[in-house]
Amino acid sequence: MPGQNKMPDQAFSRPLVLGIETSCDETAAAIVSADKQILAHRVLSQIDDHAEFGGVVPEIAARQHISHLDHLLKGLMEDAGLGFKDIDAIAATTGPGLVGGLMVGVMTAKAVAKASGKPFVAVNHLEGHALTARLVADIEFPFLLLLVSGGHCQILSVSGVGDYERLGSTIDDAAGEAFDKTAKLLGLPYPGGPAVEAAARAGNAARFSLPKPMVGKPGCDFSFSGLKTAVRRLAEDCVAKRGMLYEDDRADICAAFQQTVGACLVDRLRNAIALFRTRAGAGKFPLVVAGGVAANAYLRAEIEALAAKEGMLFHAPPLSLCTDNGAMIAWAGLERFVADPGIDDADVSPRPRWPLDEKATPLVGHGKKGAKA
Ligand code: KG4
Ligand code: ZN
């Protein structure tokens, strides 16, 4: 993760914000400063606790957050050489996400805020992903954002802190969910994204042809559930022909799947860029990719090529800031605190569903974090 731990006598500019992330299967926290330093960060993944179930089990996740958050925060403050009184605001993911985990993070953050007399800032997890680009690069508003994670797949026009317009969204599965389900079908470990990407490296994408849902249609919405069914059929065909699923079958299916997801993302983004330009104008605007799936090197390269072709400035955060982490929540909290220094969300409760664009019509579909807001 970029940024270095700083002792209090070293220079940083205020505000300093502590951010806590517990919306899914990572217990994470970080402290960031206004001059974009990550003074300390800790993340504890629960992957091993959920792996045997092939997905996140909400009760296990909540219990693990309860067990680990206190120690994680203690260690974080020691790493930074700071006490809670040195922090200007305490932020926590308040939604969307698994309600048990959200409650652990929000209650802890509110307790720390109350005890140290600092404001609590309720952060939308999606806004955390959205604003991460501004923590690591000089990205100005407005920008176009592709948010692709395990629970979400949407394209947003970002005009400012708290100012989002959803241009498109998945109507069923999220992209990361499609990776996770494909991995499960092929006997690859959880989480599926990195496993599918690794297997695809040795694969021949041209061996199989998969349907490309929504491609060529107007609009910017996605659909990935049909792809999963097509992958299942391919795997069954391979087994029927050769008696079992061989390494090369698995690699070729993964490569075809990844290429197809890439084609879908690029096609939808092309329409979104045109739509974004009707609002923002013809300039060279940033195209930001965020969320866990943005860690995929093949997809990043495909989207970067599209950005170059369309005259947009491609940006994707470093891999450690793509998947869930505390710095993204601390930074989004800091941006909100700077925009409104009198902020205090002490009365705000966890929201399992919390769309970034509250005006957009909700779409059907349920992922590991509930409906894809
Ligand atoms: O943002 P994130 O950590 O959590 C959510 O907010 O959902 O994203 C996790 C998702 C998982 O579905 C995981 O399989 C996917 O991101 N992912 C990837 C890769 N690394 C993580 N998908 C494709 N390729 C990757 N390298
Ligand atoms: Zn996330």
Coordinates of C-alpha atoms and ligand atoms in Angstrom, one line a residue:
M1 CA 0.0 0.0 0.0
P2 CA 1.4 3.4 -0.8
G3 CA 2.1 5.9 1.9
Q4 CA 4.4 5.5 4.8
N5 CA 3.9 5.3 8.5
K6 CA 4.7 8.7 10.1
M7 CA 5.5 9.5 13.7
P8 CA 3.7 12.5 15.1
D9 CA 6.7 14.8 14.9
Q10 CA 6.9 14.3 11.1
A11 CA 5.0 16.6 8.8
F12 CA 1.5 16.0 7.7
S13 CA -1.4 18.3 7.2
R14 CA -4.7 18.2 8.9
P15 CA -7.3 17.0 9.1
L16 CA -6.3 13.5 10.2
V17 CA -9.1 11.0 9.8
L18 CA -9.4 7.4 11.1
G19 CA -11.4 5.1 8.8
I20 CA -12.9 1.7 9.7
E21 CA -14.1 -0.8 7.2
T22 CA -16.2 -3.9 8.3
S23 CA -18.9 -4.1 5.6
C24 CA -17.9 -7.5 4.3
D25 CA -15.0 -9.9 5.0
E26 CA -12.2 -7.6 5.7
T27 CA -11.6 -5.9 9.1
A28 CA -9.6 -2.9 8.1
A29 CA -8.6 0.5 9.4
A30 CA -6.3 3.3 8.4
I31 CA -5.4 6.9 9.2
V32 CA -5.0 9.4 6.4
S33 CA -4.0 13.1 6.3
A34 CA -5.2 15.9 4.1
D35 CA -2.0 15.8 2.2
K36 CA -2.8 12.2 1.1
Q37 CA -0.4 10.4 3.4
I38 CA -1.5 7.0 4.8
L39 CA 0.0 7.3 8.3
A40 CA -0.9 3.8 9.2
H41 CA -3.1 1.0 7.8
R42 CA -4.1 -2.5 8.9
V43 CA -6.2 -5.1 7.2
L44 CA -7.2 -8.5 8.4
S45 CA -8.7 -10.7 5.7
Q46 CA -11.2 -13.4 6.7
I47 CA -10.8 -15.3 3.4
D48 CA -9.7 -18.5 5.2
D49 CA -12.8 -18.4 7.5
H50 CA -15.2 -18.3 4.6
A51 CA -13.2 -20.4 2.0
E52 CA -14.8 -23.7 2.8
F53 CA -18.3 -22.2 2.3
G54 CA -17.3 -20.8 -1.1
G55 CA -18.6 -17.3 -0.2
V56 CA -19.0 -14.9 2.8
V57 CA -21.1 -16.2 5.7
P58 CA -22.6 -13.1 7.3
E59 CA -22.7 -14.4 10.9
I60 CA -19.1 -15.6 10.7
A61 CA -18.0 -12.2 9.3
A62 CA -19.8 -10.3 12.0
R63 CA -18.3 -12.5 14.8
Q64 CA -14.8 -12.1 13.3
H65 CA -15.1 -8.3 13.2
I66 CA -16.1 -8.2 16.8
S67 CA -13.2 -10.4 17.8
H68 CA -10.5 -8.5 15.9
L69 CA -11.5 -4.8 15.5
D70 CA -10.4 -3.6 19.0
H71 CA -6.9 -5.2 18.6
L72 CA -6.6 -4.0 15.1
L73 CA -7.3 -0.4 16.2
K74 CA -4.9 -0.6 19.1
G75 CA -2.1 -1.8 16.7
L76 CA -3.0 0.8 14.1
M77 CA -2.7 3.7 16.7
E78 CA 0.7 2.2 17.8
D79 CA 1.9 2.0 14.2
A80 CA 1.0 5.7 13.7
G81 CA 2.4 6.7 17.1
L82 CA -0.9 8.6 17.7
G83 CA -3.7 8.6 20.2
F84 CA -7.4 9.0 19.4
K85 CA -7.3 12.6 20.7
D86 CA -4.8 13.4 17.8
I87 CA -7.4 12.4 15.2
D88 CA -9.8 15.0 13.9
A89 CA -12.7 12.8 12.8
I90 CA -13.6 9.1 13.0
A91 CA -15.2 7.5 9.9
A92 CA -16.7 4.1 9.4
T93 CA -18.4 2.3 6.5
T94 CA -22.1 2.7 7.3
G95 CA -23.4 0.9 4.2
P96 CA -24.1 -0.8 1.9
G97 CA -23.0 -4.1 3.2
L98 CA -23.7 -7.0 5.6
V99 CA -25.6 -5.4 8.5
G100 CA -23.8 -7.4 11.3
G101 CA -20.4 -6.2 10.2
L102 CA -21.6 -2.6 9.6
M103 CA -23.0 -2.5 13.2
V104 CA -19.6 -3.6 14.6
G105 CA -17.7 -0.9 12.7
V106 CA -20.2 1.9 13.3
M107 CA -20.7 1.2 17.0
T108 CA -16.9 1.1 17.5
A109 CA -16.3 4.3 15.6
K110 CA -19.1 6.1 17.4
A111 CA -17.7 4.9 20.8
V112 CA -14.2 6.2 19.9
A113 CA -15.7 9.5 18.6
K114 CA -17.7 10.0 21.7
A115 CA -14.9 9.2 24.1
S116 CA -12.5 11.5 22.3
G117 CA -14.9 14.3 21.6
K118 CA -14.5 14.0 17.8
P119 CA -17.2 13.9 15.1
F120 CA -18.3 10.6 13.6
V121 CA -18.5 10.5 9.8
A122 CA -20.8 7.9 8.1
V123 CA -19.1 6.7 4.9
N124 CA -20.8 5.0 2.0
H125 CA -18.5 2.0 1.1
L126 CA -19.1 2.8 -2.6
E127 CA -18.0 6.4 -2.1
G128 CA -14.9 5.0 -0.5
H129 CA -14.1 3.0 -3.7
A130 CA -15.1 6.0 -5.8
L131 CA -12.8 8.6 -4.1
T132 CA -9.8 6.4 -3.7
A133 CA -8.5 7.6 -7.0
R134 CA -8.2 11.1 -5.5
L135 CA -6.1 9.8 -2.6
V136 CA -3.4 8.5 -4.9
A137 CA -3.6 10.9 -7.9
D138 CA -4.7 14.4 -8.7
I139 CA -8.0 13.5 -10.1
E140 CA -10.4 16.4 -10.5
F141 CA -14.2 16.3 -10.7
P142 CA -16.0 15.4 -12.9
F143 CA -14.8 11.9 -13.7
L144 CA -16.4 8.8 -15.1
L145 CA -16.2 5.8 -12.7
L146 CA -16.5 2.1 -13.4
L147 CA -17.1 0.5 -10.0
V148 CA -16.6 -3.3 -10.2
S149 CA -16.5 -5.4 -7.0
G150 CA -18.0 -8.5 -5.5
G151 CA -21.3 -6.9 -4.7
H152 CA -21.5 -4.0 -7.2
C153 CA -21.1 -3.3 -10.9
Q154 CA -22.0 0.2 -12.0
I155 CA -20.9 3.1 -14.0
L156 CA -21.2 6.6 -12.4
S157 CA -20.6 10.1 -13.4
V158 CA -18.9 11.7 -10.3
S159 CA -19.4 15.5 -10.1
G160 CA -18.2 16.0 -6.5
V161 CA -18.2 14.5 -3.0
G162 CA -21.7 13.1 -2.5
D163 CA -22.7 14.0 -6.1
Y164 CA -23.2 10.9 -8.2
E165 CA -25.3 10.1 -11.3
R166 CA -25.6 6.4 -12.0
L167 CA -25.4 5.9 -15.8
G168 CA -25.6 2.1 -15.7
S169 CA -25.7 -0.9 -13.3
T170 CA -25.9 -4.7 -13.4
I171 CA -29.4 -6.1 -13.7
D172 CA -28.4 -9.3 -12.0
D173 CA -24.9 -10.4 -10.8
A174 CA -22.0 -8.2 -10.1
A175 CA -18.8 -8.7 -12.1
G176 CA -16.8 -10.0 -9.1
E177 CA -19.7 -12.3 -8.2
A178 CA -19.5 -13.7 -11.8
F179 CA -15.7 -14.4 -11.2
D180 CA -16.5 -16.0 -7.9
K181 CA -19.2 -18.2 -9.3
T182 CA -17.1 -19.2 -12.3
A183 CA -14.3 -20.2 -10.0
K184 CA -16.6 -22.3 -7.8
L185 CA -18.0 -24.0 -10.9
L186 CA -14.5 -24.9 -12.1
G187 CA -13.3 -26.1 -8.7
L188 CA -11.0 -23.0 -8.2
P189 CA -10.6 -21.5 -4.7
Y190 CA -12.4 -18.5 -3.2
P191 CA -12.2 -15.6 -3.9
G192 CA -12.6 -16.4 -7.5
G193 CA -11.2 -13.3 -9.2
P194 CA -7.5 -13.8 -8.6
A195 CA -7.8 -17.6 -9.1
V196 CA -9.6 -17.2 -12.5
E197 CA -7.1 -14.5 -13.6
A198 CA -4.1 -16.8 -12.7
A199 CA -5.7 -19.8 -14.5
A200 CA -6.5 -17.6 -17.6
R201 CA -2.8 -16.7 -18.0
A202 CA -2.1 -20.2 -19.4
G203 CA -5.4 -20.4 -21.4
N204 CA -6.4 -20.0 -25.0
A205 CA -9.4 -17.7 -25.0
A206 CA -10.2 -18.5 -28.7
R207 CA -11.1 -22.1 -28.0
F208 CA -14.5 -21.3 -26.6
S209 CA -17.1 -18.6 -27.5
L210 CA -19.3 -17.3 -24.7
P211 CA -22.4 -15.1 -25.0
K212 CA -21.8 -11.4 -24.4
P213 CA -24.9 -10.2 -22.5
M214 CA -26.1 -6.7 -23.4
V215 CA -23.2 -6.1 -25.8
G216 CA -24.3 -3.9 -28.8
K217 CA -27.5 -2.8 -27.0
P218 CA -28.1 0.8 -26.1
G219 CA -27.5 2.0 -22.6
C220 CA -24.9 1.2 -20.0
D221 CA -26.4 -1.7 -18.0
F222 CA -24.7 -5.0 -17.4
S223 CA -25.9 -8.6 -17.1
F224 CA -23.6 -11.4 -16.0
S225 CA -25.9 -14.2 -14.8
G226 CA -26.2 -15.8 -18.3
L227 CA -22.5 -16.0 -18.5
K228 CA -22.3 -18.2 -15.4
T229 CA -24.8 -20.7 -17.0
A230 CA -22.8 -20.7 -20.2
V231 CA -19.6 -21.5 -18.3
R232 CA -21.3 -24.4 -16.5
R233 CA -22.3 -25.8 -19.9
L234 CA -18.8 -25.5 -21.3
A235 CA -17.4 -27.3 -18.2
E236 CA -20.0 -30.1 -18.5
D237 CA -19.2 -30.5 -22.2
C238 CA -15.5 -30.8 -21.4
V239 CA -16.2 -33.5 -18.8
A240 CA -18.6 -35.3 -21.1
K241 CA -15.9 -35.4 -23.9
R242 CA -12.8 -36.2 -21.8
G243 CA -14.1 -37.8 -18.6
M244 CA -13.0 -34.9 -16.4
L245 CA -12.1 -31.3 -16.4
Y246 CA -8.4 -31.1 -17.3
E247 CA -6.0 -28.2 -16.5
D248 CA -6.0 -27.0 -20.1
D249 CA -9.9 -27.0 -20.2
R250 CA -10.0 -25.0 -17.0
A251 CA -7.4 -22.5 -18.3
D252 CA -9.2 -22.1 -21.6
I253 CA -12.6 -21.6 -20.0
C254 CA -11.1 -19.0 -17.6
A255 CA -9.4 -17.1 -20.5
A256 CA -12.6 -17.1 -22.5
F257 CA -14.7 -16.0 -19.5
Q258 CA -12.2 -13.2 -18.7
Q259 CA -12.1 -12.0 -22.3
T260 CA -15.9 -12.0 -22.4
V261 CA -16.2 -9.9 -19.2
G262 CA -13.7 -7.5 -20.7
A263 CA -15.7 -7.2 -23.9
C264 CA -18.9 -6.5 -21.8
L265 CA -17.2 -3.9 -19.7
V266 CA -15.6 -2.1 -22.7
D267 CA -18.9 -2.1 -24.7
R268 CA -20.9 -0.6 -21.8
L269 CA -18.2 1.9 -21.0
R270 CA -18.1 3.1 -24.6
N271 CA -21.8 4.0 -24.3
A272 CA -21.2 5.5 -20.9
I273 CA -18.4 7.7 -22.2
A274 CA -20.7 9.1 -24.9
L275 CA -23.4 9.8 -22.3
F276 CA -20.9 11.3 -19.8
R277 CA -19.7 13.7 -22.6
T278 CA -23.3 14.9 -23.2
R279 CA -23.1 16.3 -19.6
A280 CA -19.4 17.1 -19.1
G281 CA -18.4 18.2 -22.5
A282 CA -15.6 17.1 -24.9
G283 CA -12.5 17.5 -22.7
K284 CA -10.0 14.8 -21.6
F285 CA -11.7 13.6 -18.5
P286 CA -10.5 10.9 -16.1
L287 CA -11.9 7.4 -16.5
V288 CA -11.4 5.7 -13.1
V289 CA -11.8 2.0 -12.5
A290 CA -12.3 0.9 -8.8
G291 CA -13.3 -2.0 -6.7
G292 CA -11.9 -5.5 -6.3
V293 CA -12.3 -6.5 -9.9
A294 CA -10.1 -3.5 -10.9
A295 CA -7.2 -5.6 -9.6
N296 CA -7.5 -7.7 -12.8
A297 CA -4.5 -6.9 -15.0
Y298 CA -6.2 -8.1 -18.3
L299 CA -9.4 -6.0 -17.6
R300 CA -7.3 -3.0 -16.6
A301 CA -5.4 -3.2 -19.9
E302 CA -8.6 -3.5 -21.9
I303 CA -10.2 -0.5 -20.3
E304 CA -6.9 1.5 -20.5
A305 CA -6.9 0.8 -24.3
L306 CA -10.5 2.0 -24.6
A307 CA -9.7 5.2 -22.6
A308 CA -6.8 5.9 -25.0
K309 CA -9.1 5.4 -28.0
E310 CA -11.8 7.6 -26.6
G311 CA -9.5 10.4 -25.4
M312 CA -10.1 9.8 -21.7
L313 CA -7.4 9.7 -18.9
F314 CA -7.3 6.2 -17.5
H315 CA -6.7 5.8 -13.8
A316 CA -6.9 2.7 -11.6
P317 CA -5.7 2.7 -7.9
P318 CA -2.9 0.4 -6.9
L319 CA -4.0 -3.2 -6.3
S320 CA -3.9 -2.9 -2.5
L321 CA -6.4 0.0 -2.7
C322 CA -8.7 -1.8 -5.2
T323 CA -9.9 -4.4 -2.8
D324 CA -11.6 -3.4 0.5
N325 CA -9.3 -1.4 2.9
G326 CA -9.4 1.2 5.6
A327 CA -7.6 4.0 3.7
M328 CA -10.5 4.3 1.2
I329 CA -13.0 4.8 4.1
A330 CA -10.6 7.2 5.9
W331 CA -10.1 9.2 2.7
A332 CA -13.8 9.4 1.8
G333 CA -14.5 10.5 5.4
L334 CA -11.8 13.1 5.1
E335 CA -13.3 14.5 1.9
R336 CA -16.7 14.7 3.5
F337 CA -15.2 16.3 6.7
V338 CA -13.3 18.9 4.6
A339 CA -16.5 19.6 2.6
D340 CA -18.5 20.1 5.8
P341 CA -16.3 20.7 8.9
G342 CA -19.4 20.9 11.1
I343 CA -20.4 17.3 10.2
D344 CA -21.4 14.8 12.8
D345 CA -23.3 11.7 11.8
A346 CA -23.7 10.4 15.4
D347 CA -27.5 9.8 14.7
V348 CA -26.9 7.9 11.4
S349 CA -27.5 4.1 11.6
P350 CA -26.1 1.3 9.4
R351 CA -27.8 1.1 6.0
P352 CA -27.5 -2.4 4.4
R353 CA -28.7 -0.7 1.2
W354 CA -27.4 2.7 0.3
P355 CA -27.2 3.7 -3.4
L356 CA -24.7 6.4 -4.3
D357 CA -27.2 7.9 -6.6
E358 CA -30.4 8.1 -4.5
K359 CA -32.4 9.3 -7.4
A360 CA -31.7 6.3 -9.6
T361 CA -34.4 3.6 -9.9
P362 CA -33.3 0.5 -7.9
L363 CA -32.6 -2.5 -10.1
V364 CA -33.3 -6.1 -9.2
G365 CA -30.6 -8.5 -8.1
H366 CA -29.0 -9.7 -4.9
G367 CA -25.3 -10.2 -4.4
K368 CA -23.3 -11.2 -1.3
K369 CA -23.9 -7.7 0.1
G370 CA -27.6 -7.7 -0.6
A371 CA -29.2 -5.9 -3.5
K372 CA -26.7 -4.2 -5.8
A373 CA -27.4 -0.6 -5.0
Ligands
KG4_1 O1 -14.0 -4.5 -3.6 P1 -14.0 -5.9 -3.0 O2 -12.7 -6.2 -2.2 O3 -15.2 -6.2 -2.1 C1 -16.5 -5.8 -2.4 O4 -16.8 -4.6 -2.1 O5 -17.2 -6.6 -3.0 O6 -14.1 -6.9 -4.2 C2 -14.0 -8.3 -4.1 C3 -14.3 -8.9 -5.4 C4 -14.4 -10.4 -5.4 O7 -15.5 -10.8 -6.1 C5 -13.1 -10.9 -6.1 O8 -13.3 -12.2 -6.7 C6 -12.9 -9.8 -7.0 O9 -13.2 -8.6 -6.3 N1 -11.5 -9.7 -7.5 C7 -11.1 -9.9 -8.7 C8 -9.7 -9.9 -8.7 N2 -9.3 -9.7 -7.4 C9 -10.4 -9.6 -6.7 N3 -11.8 -10.2 -9.9 C10 -11.1 -10.4 -11.0 N4 -9.7 -10.4 -11.0 C11 -9.0 -10.2 -9.9 N5 -7.6 -10.2 -10.0
ZN2 ZN -15.7 -3.0 -1.8

